[in-house]
Tab-separated table of C-alpha atoms in Angstrom:
chain	number	residue	atom	x	y	z
G	65	MET	CA	86.415	24.562	27.434
G	66	ASN	CA	83.175	22.791	26.634
G	67	VAL	CA	82.885	21.720	30.256
G	68	TRP	CA	83.034	25.351	31.408
G	69	ILE	CA	80.459	26.388	28.834
G	70	ALA	CA	78.139	23.569	29.866
G	71	ALA	CA	78.546	24.425	33.543
G	72	GLY	CA	77.806	28.076	32.825
G	73	CYS	CA	74.648	27.156	30.949
G	74	VAL	CA	73.440	25.038	33.874
G	75	VAL	CA	74.039	27.884	36.355
G	76	ALA	CA	72.280	30.381	34.072
G	77	TRP	CA	69.313	28.007	33.654
G	78	CYS	CA	69.017	27.477	37.427
G	79	ALA	CA	69.117	31.212	38.077
G	80	ALA	CA	66.437	31.852	35.465
G	81	TRP	CA	64.272	29.054	36.899
G	82	ALA	CA	64.580	30.502	40.422
G	83	GLN	CA	63.420	33.911	39.180
G	84	ASP	CA	60.331	32.594	37.404
G	85	PRO	CA	57.153	33.540	39.291
G	86	VAL	CA	55.368	30.737	41.089
G	87	GLU	CA	52.190	29.761	39.297
G	88	PRO	CA	49.302	31.093	41.448
G	89	GLU	CA	46.639	28.761	42.767
G	90	LEU	CA	42.908	29.328	42.362
G	91	ALA	CA	40.712	28.514	45.369
G	92	LEU	CA	37.044	29.047	46.231
G	93	TYR	CA	36.013	29.771	49.848
G	94	ASP	CA	32.358	29.431	50.857
G	95	VAL	CA	31.715	32.225	53.387
G	96	ARG	CA	27.920	32.251	53.445
G	97	ASP	CA	28.016	31.560	57.190
G	98	PHE	CA	29.759	34.920	57.594
G	99	VAL	CA	27.624	37.059	55.314
G	100	THR	CA	24.129	35.589	55.869
G	101	PRO	CA	23.449	35.444	59.641
G	102	ASP	CA	20.213	33.929	60.921
G	103	ASP	CA	19.039	37.242	62.377
G	104	PRO	CA	17.905	39.495	59.492
G	105	ALA	CA	18.575	42.580	61.639
G	106	GLN	CA	22.300	41.756	61.635
G	107	ARG	CA	22.598	41.185	57.915
G	108	ASP	CA	24.734	43.535	55.880
G	109	ASP	CA	24.288	43.514	52.121
G	110	GLY	CA	27.891	44.657	51.736
G	111	ALA	CA	29.405	42.122	54.157
G	112	LEU	CA	30.947	39.969	51.405
G	113	GLU	CA	32.758	42.922	49.846
G	114	PHE	CA	33.806	44.084	53.325
G	115	LEU	CA	35.252	40.648	54.079
G	116	ARG	CA	37.258	40.831	50.863
G	117	THR	CA	38.640	44.215	51.943
G	118	VAL	CA	39.502	42.920	55.422
G	119	LEU	CA	41.352	39.928	53.984
G	120	GLU	CA	43.374	42.132	51.643
G	121	ARG	CA	44.327	44.512	54.468
G	122	GLY	CA	44.681	42.091	57.356
G	123	ALA	CA	45.546	38.617	56.081
G	124	LEU	CA	47.645	39.095	52.963
G	125	ALA	CA	51.167	40.464	53.081
G	126	GLU	CA	51.735	43.936	51.641
G	127	SER	CA	53.933	42.380	48.974
G	128	SER	CA	51.257	39.892	47.942
G	129	ASP	CA	50.016	39.842	44.355
G	130	ALA	CA	46.935	37.796	45.238
G	131	ARG	CA	43.577	38.798	43.781
G	132	ILE	CA	40.311	38.272	45.650
G	133	THR	CA	36.911	38.530	43.990
G	134	CYS	CA	33.373	37.944	45.265
G	135	ALA	CA	30.785	35.612	43.772
G	136	ASN	CA	27.482	34.307	45.217
G	137	GLY	CA	28.449	34.083	48.875
G	138	ALA	CA	31.975	32.904	48.108
G	139	LEU	CA	35.430	34.388	47.768
G	140	VAL	CA	37.604	33.451	44.802
G	141	VAL	CA	41.273	33.788	45.690
G	142	ARG	CA	43.996	33.646	43.055
G	143	GLY	CA	47.367	33.661	44.745
G	144	ALA	CA	50.394	31.744	45.899
G	145	SER	CA	50.267	28.961	48.473
G	146	ALA	CA	51.261	31.404	51.225
G	147	ASP	CA	48.306	33.624	50.327
G	148	GLN	CA	45.896	30.684	50.428
G	149	ARG	CA	47.195	29.646	53.848
G	150	ALA	CA	46.774	33.204	55.136
G	151	VAL	CA	43.154	33.360	53.936
G	152	GLU	CA	42.362	29.943	55.417
G	153	ALA	CA	43.951	30.935	58.742
G	154	TYR	CA	41.877	34.113	58.966
G	155	LEU	CA	38.590	32.364	58.167
G	156	THR	CA	39.410	29.587	60.638
G	157	ARG	CA	40.207	32.181	63.304
G	158	ILE	CA	36.731	33.705	63.040
G	159	ARG	CA	34.930	30.363	62.852
G	160	GLN	CA	36.696	29.037	65.954
G	161	ASP	CA	35.889	32.185	67.937
G	162	THR	CA	32.212	32.579	67.115
G	163	LYS	CA	31.352	33.776	70.643
G	164	ARG	CA	33.690	36.760	70.495
G	165	THR	CA	31.816	40.052	70.356
G	166	PHE	CA	32.611	43.737	70.046
G	167	THR	CA	30.982	46.749	71.654
G	168	MET	CA	30.589	49.735	69.391
G	169	LYS	CA	30.148	53.128	71.010
G	170	ALA	CA	28.874	55.884	68.711
G	171	VAL	CA	28.322	59.427	69.962
G	172	LEU	CA	26.974	62.236	67.806
G	173	VAL	CA	29.011	65.333	68.647
G	174	GLU	CA	29.805	68.854	67.557
G	175	VAL	CA	33.486	69.550	66.971
G	176	ASP	CA	35.514	72.534	65.869
G	177	ALA	CA	35.759	72.576	62.081
G	178	ASP	CA	39.519	73.066	62.381
G	179	GLU	CA	39.736	69.496	63.700
G	180	LEU	CA	38.378	68.216	60.382
G	181	GLY	CA	40.454	70.070	57.820
G	182	THR	CA	39.044	72.284	55.094
G	183	SER	CA	37.012	69.872	52.940
G	184	PRO	CA	33.282	70.767	53.039
G	185	VAL	CA	32.267	67.153	52.470
G	186	GLY	CA	33.999	65.936	55.609
G	187	PRO	CA	37.175	63.853	55.632
G	188	ARG	CA	37.509	60.586	57.541
G	189	VAL	CA	39.765	61.211	60.506
G	190	THR	CA	41.118	58.515	62.798
G	191	VAL	CA	42.605	59.720	66.059
G	192	LYS	CA	44.340	58.038	68.989
G	193	SER	CA	43.951	60.779	71.554
G	194	ASP	CA	41.033	62.655	73.060
G	195	VAL	CA	38.997	64.666	70.575
G	196	PRO	CA	38.094	68.248	71.605
G	197	ILE	CA	34.295	68.122	71.679
G	198	VAL	CA	32.196	71.279	71.671
G	199	ARG	CA	29.152	69.373	72.908
G	200	GLU	CA	27.466	65.979	72.730
G	201	LEU	CA	24.279	65.830	70.685
G	202	PHE	CA	23.327	62.182	71.141
G	203	ASP	CA	24.895	59.422	73.212
G	204	ALA	CA	23.631	55.976	72.248
G	205	PRO	CA	24.087	52.895	74.440
G	206	GLY	CA	26.886	50.614	73.323
G	207	VAL	CA	25.868	48.188	70.582
G	208	VAL	CA	27.183	44.634	70.942
G	209	VAL	CA	27.883	42.855	67.646
G	210	GLY	CA	29.658	39.711	66.518
G	211	ALA	CA	32.317	39.580	63.824
G	212	LEU	CA	30.881	40.605	60.437
G	213	ARG	CA	27.520	41.380	62.040
G	214	ARG	CA	25.711	44.665	61.536
G	215	GLY	CA	25.070	47.144	64.333
G	216	HIS	CA	22.717	50.121	64.098
G	217	VAL	CA	22.580	53.464	65.917
G	218	ASP	CA	19.588	55.739	65.343
G	219	ALA	CA	20.179	59.372	66.279
G	220	THR	CA	17.067	60.741	64.586
G	221	ARG	CA	13.989	62.467	65.877
G	222	THR	CA	10.468	62.097	64.516
G	223	THR	CA	8.420	65.160	63.591
G	224	GLU	CA	4.690	64.887	62.928
G	225	PHE	CA	2.867	67.170	60.518
G	226	VAL	CA	-0.550	67.609	58.877
G	227	SER	CA	-0.310	66.196	55.379
G	228	GLY	CA	-3.984	66.475	54.398
G	229	TYR	CA	-7.568	66.168	55.540
G	230	ARG	CA	-10.309	63.564	55.369
G	231	VAL	CA	-13.917	64.729	55.219
G	232	HIS	CA	-16.761	62.676	56.726
G	233	HIS	CA	-20.181	63.745	55.370
G	234	ASP	CA	-23.677	63.354	56.853
G	235	VAL	CA	-22.398	62.612	60.304
G	236	LEU	CA	-25.195	61.947	62.798
G	237	PRO	CA	-26.904	63.378	64.743
G	238	LEU	CA	-26.570	66.783	63.015
G	239	GLN	CA	-26.131	65.509	59.455
G	240	GLY	CA	-23.077	67.707	59.205
G	241	ARG	CA	-19.543	67.019	58.156
G	242	ILE	CA	-16.341	66.457	60.113
G	243	VAL	CA	-12.929	67.381	58.799
G	244	VAL	CA	-10.218	65.141	60.253
G	245	PRO	CA	-6.534	66.129	59.831
G	246	GLN	CA	-4.280	63.370	58.460
G	247	ILE	CA	-1.054	63.109	60.429
G	248	ASP	CA	2.183	61.994	58.809
G	249	SER	CA	5.762	62.115	60.075
G	250	PHE	CA	9.373	62.312	58.979
G	251	ALA	CA	12.659	61.459	60.681
G	252	SER	CA	15.589	63.872	60.672
G	253	GLY	CA	19.050	63.405	62.088
G	254	ALA	CA	21.677	60.706	61.532
G	255	MET	CA	21.581	56.914	61.325
G	256	LEU	CA	24.730	54.820	61.552
G	257	ASP	CA	25.162	51.257	60.307
G	258	ALA	CA	28.454	49.576	61.188
G	259	THR	CA	29.989	46.152	60.625
G	260	VAL	CA	33.046	45.082	62.642
G	261	ALA	CA	35.716	42.509	61.802
G	262	PRO	CA	39.034	41.595	63.473
G	263	LEU	CA	41.991	42.776	61.458
G	264	ARG	CA	45.511	41.969	62.658
G	265	GLY	CA	46.439	41.534	66.289
G	266	ASP	CA	43.911	43.474	68.375
G	267	ALA	CA	43.080	45.958	65.609
G	268	VAL	CA	39.640	45.967	64.020
G	269	ALA	CA	38.174	47.092	60.734
G	270	VAL	CA	34.869	48.946	60.844
G	271	LYS	CA	32.693	49.500	57.788
G	272	VAL	CA	30.430	52.456	58.478
G	273	ARG	CA	27.540	53.970	56.569
G	274	VAL	CA	25.944	57.162	57.858
G	275	GLN	CA	22.716	58.553	56.444
G	276	HIS	CA	22.095	62.160	57.406
G	277	VAL	CA	18.672	63.765	56.907
G	278	VAL	CA	18.228	67.518	57.343
G	279	ALA	CA	14.765	69.114	57.357
G	280	GLU	CA	14.186	72.683	56.271
G	281	ASP	CA	13.340	74.772	59.335
G	282	PRO	CA	10.684	76.047	59.647
G	283	VAL	CA	8.680	73.471	57.718
G	284	ALA	CA	6.994	75.027	54.685
G	285	THR	CA	3.176	75.076	54.546
G	286	GLU	CA	0.577	75.371	51.813
G	287	ALA	CA	-3.001	76.601	52.079
G	288	THR	CA	-5.879	74.361	51.004
G	289	GLU	CA	-9.671	74.718	51.063
G	290	LEU	CA	-9.800	72.637	54.236
G	291	GLY	CA	-6.828	74.161	56.010
G	292	PRO	CA	-3.048	74.465	55.861
G	293	ILE	CA	-0.865	71.449	55.213
G	294	ALA	CA	2.855	71.044	55.813
G	295	VAL	CA	5.258	70.308	52.965
G	296	PRO	CA	8.545	69.118	54.506
G	297	LYS	CA	11.659	69.549	52.396
G	298	LEU	CA	14.348	67.038	53.278
G	299	ARG	CA	17.997	66.805	52.216
G	300	THR	CA	19.596	63.379	52.508
G	301	SER	CA	23.312	62.644	52.296
G	302	THR	CA	25.281	59.448	52.797
G	303	VAL	CA	28.840	58.946	54.030
G	304	GLU	CA	30.565	55.552	53.735
G	305	SER	CA	34.027	54.485	54.812
G	306	VAL	CA	36.108	51.551	56.027
G	307	LEU	CA	38.118	52.492	59.128
G	308	GLU	CA	41.013	50.715	60.818
G	309	LEU	CA	41.151	51.137	64.595
G	310	GLU	CA	43.959	50.126	66.882
G	311	PRO	CA	43.098	49.439	70.559
G	312	GLY	CA	42.268	52.713	72.293
G	313	ALA	CA	41.712	54.613	69.039
G	314	ALA	CA	38.598	56.560	68.130
G	315	ALA	CA	37.299	57.384	64.656
G	316	LEU	CA	35.806	60.771	63.895
G	317	LEU	CA	33.372	60.540	60.984
G	318	PRO	CA	32.148	64.015	60.025
G	319	LEU	CA	28.809	64.599	58.351
G	320	PRO	CA	28.568	66.860	55.296
G	321	GLY	CA	28.189	70.504	56.187
G	322	THR	CA	29.893	73.830	56.703
G	323	GLY	CA	30.391	76.281	59.546
G	324	GLU	CA	32.707	76.893	62.459
G	325	THR	CA	31.451	73.725	64.159
G	326	ARG	CA	30.587	70.454	62.475
G	327	THR	CA	28.508	67.458	63.405
G	328	ALA	CA	30.311	64.120	63.494
G	329	PHE	CA	30.035	60.583	64.820
G	330	LEU	CA	32.740	59.700	67.306
G	331	ILE	CA	33.145	55.913	67.056
G	332	GLU	CA	34.996	53.559	69.377
G	333	VAL	CA	35.086	49.767	69.252
G	334	PHE	CA	36.032	47.530	72.169
G	335	ALA	CA	36.704	43.796	71.967
G	336	ASN	CA	34.772	41.853	74.612
G	337	ASP	CA	37.234	39.264	75.914
């Protein structure tokens, strides 16, 4: 009788031990080589946070309970041994393939509002088939970037205006005065910043930030003693998102606005093998 009781206790203890969670490990990964490139033009202030997001979506299993935090150019990973191996494998993959680049194609287009849903602020839509385009507004050359390096597309136009006047007195030879208009300028349109990172397989993650500047048309003017001056009124909005693109997919990133047609960036990313 006592033997059976003792045996039952041993089995119960083993089962309870097997169900206990594995104590997570704490590891620090220095990733300054990823987030602080030598070329200042390719630096992205949000690259460290983006790398954390990419690791959570692309390296860790969906069932993982690992936690990743950012600190001073490093990632702090608290997770099981399998999670640590997955993070190390991803970082090693990028470091061993430093020459791999991606070409980002960004086209500013007009699309039917029905393609974007009903939200006036513009949802993020990822598509895998051709997008019905009303017309192209701006087609930028492809931007080549490395992993976790920033690319930039400028689809703005510069408008000059008279912002004031400068008066020159006692100008020879007539001892008169000359009034010289002061010319200033503003940029309107859309600017796209994007950072690309490999995800899983041939998929990529793209962190995009679009700044959209709209100028009131026509530009308002004010009268002064020396002449009229322009007073531009600008509205600036920003759209940010992290997109996941499979090979052959395109991302449609609408800009804020309303109307039957909407302005959007159509973004494609190609791996350069």
